[in-house]
Amino acid sequence: MRDYIYALEAEFILELRQSWKYKTGFFTDLIVQFLIYSALLFAGRYTWMTRQYGGALNESKSLMLLGYVFWSYAILAISQMGNDIRIEANRGTLEQKSLSVVPLSWLFISKAFSGVIVSTVFVSLIIGMSTLFFNVSIKITTGAFCAWAVMLMGMYGFGFIIAGITLVVKKVGQLTFLIQIALLFLTGTFMPLKSFPYVFQLIGKSLPLTLGMEIAKMSIGGTKIIDSERWMMLVFISIIYLVVGLTIFHILECAARQKGLLGKY
Amino acid sequence: MISISHVSKSYKKPLVRALNDVSFSVKRGESVGLLGPNGAGKTTLIKSISGLINFSAGKITIDGIDASSRRGKTLRLLGVVLDGSRNLYWRLTVRQNLVYFGMIRGMSYSQTKSRIPKILDLMQLGEFSNYQVGLLSSGQKQKASIAAALVHNPSFLILDEPTNGLDIPSMDNLSRVLNTLRDEMNIGILISSHNLSFVQQVSQKVVFINKGKIVDILGIDDVKEFELKSKSTEIKTDLLTVYRNLMKGDIR
Ligand SMILES: Nc1ncnc2c1ncn2[C@@H]1O[C@H](COP(=O)(O)OP(=O)(O)O)[C@@H](O)[C@H]1O
Ligand SMILES: [Mg+2]
């Protein structure tokens, strides 16, 4: 048990040191992301959201900000571990990491925790800038926060599948990018899900991101009582994603050890 | 003791029998050289011991603990420096690397901190502790990798081709350091190499391996005697063939 805590600490220190090293990258990223966000904010017509969740037009922009925030965390969850594995395999440090006394997946979970904290600084800055420049902000409710935490757990499950594939294939190329874009549309972040074919709607609706965002939007939009079925659905699906993701990761990790691919790039 | 018994490993793609019924052992305080040409299976064996590769048959135990089923336990007893110079984060300093690798191998931050000065001293890296690893010379990088493998106080140190890319003075320095480690810290050392003279400097026992099979295991005195015999062309044994190839720097 103690080993797990030390490893978590180690990854946390490493993440902070690296974030600090790449701080200029952090700021350029911040500017780029804020520009993308601004474009989305003005290009889209968000009245459908107001209709769906209630509230005035300015509030619909606030819901849009919320969607953006959820989406940012979700793509982080999906792509971060795969990217890290690719980078570490390329550097040659992945095998040394695998020589840890805790499972490799735990090191990546630890890194994910640290990554979420660094991203929260990032997202807070975006929200701050949005408030400052456009007077569009979000009030964080307990419901929205819980929905965020649960959906993030589920999306990390998704991330573990991609991480596992990366362990074996290494160059997954544009796969994660495609998934990120697909998520943008499939989750009702910027367009109502109803305008898509049924199959896509179904996929979209069974994503933790979609379910979590729904609840968060309702919570922030002022819906007093959110039915417990919705919550159960979110928790249930997120747990399934995480368990399936971890299982697939371990199977693929084992395959990589079988083929002697851990350190190969 | 690292005990390797009847270990075999086949890769499927391409189909290669990389290890074929390999057995030998490494005791604490003993240094063993694993000598063989390129493609002999040295890296495969080292990665099998450290759990990076799942081998196909046989058994490897470390101080009696099974290396394939209880990897977390056995890795605590091993320090491993892999082939190539990328064992560390080049953008971090030597000290930062030692902290990280100590902590993912069961040490607390304060335990790591208190061990670092001793390790740096042993590896003669004291003055470079705050250098970024990327700025060090190859010899220093190799020593820093060894330092990182030693932070968690393992009983055994395994090195895969540690002399690659090193000049003669760095090699001599490395062999002195390794001998000190063995004698002062009672560490068992397994070193793979295709460099005969280096293996002679650092080993008490030499395991000759070729095409996945152990050709012979000799004490260091026998190796020296053998070296004389190898000059004569009349004798022809498997070991001599491997040996002569190594002498010529021939590969495969
Ligand atoms: N991941 C792998 N997949 C398939 N074959 C491999 C792999 N790694 C090594 N081999 C093959 O196994 C044999 C032994 O390789 P290796 O253990 O790297 O030898 P050495 O370290 O002594 O040079 C070689 O024929 C090599 O081509
Ligand atoms: Mg090798």
Short mmCIF file of N, CA, C and O and ligand atoms in Angstrom, two decimals, chain B residues 38 42-43 83 160-161, ligand 2:
data_model
loop_
_atom_site.label_atom_id
_atom_site.label_comp_id
_atom_site.label_asym_id
_atom_site.label_seq_id
_atom_site.Cartn_x
_atom_site.Cartn_y
_atom_site.Cartn_z
N ASN B 38 26.42 -10.54 -30.76
CA ASN B 38 25.11 -9.94 -30.98
C ASN B 38 24.10 -10.99 -31.39
O ASN B 38 24.42 -11.88 -32.17
N LYS B 42 21.29 -12.29 -24.98
CA LYS B 42 21.64 -11.65 -23.70
C LYS B 42 20.54 -10.69 -23.24
O LYS B 42 20.08 -10.77 -22.09
N THR B 43 20.10 -9.83 -24.13
CA THR B 43 19.06 -8.87 -23.75
C THR B 43 17.77 -9.59 -23.38
O THR B 43 17.11 -9.24 -22.40
N ASP B 83 20.12 -1.81 -21.99
CA ASP B 83 20.91 -1.48 -23.16
C ASP B 83 20.57 -0.06 -23.66
O ASP B 83 19.43 0.36 -23.58
N ASP B 160 22.98 -4.41 -18.95
CA ASP B 160 22.99 -4.93 -20.32
C ASP B 160 23.93 -4.09 -21.18
O ASP B 160 23.67 -2.90 -21.40
N GLU B 161 25.00 -4.68 -21.63
CA GLU B 161 25.98 -4.03 -22.48
C GLU B 161 26.35 -2.62 -21.99
O GLU B 161 26.20 -1.64 -22.71
MG MG C 2 21.41 -6.99 -26.55
#
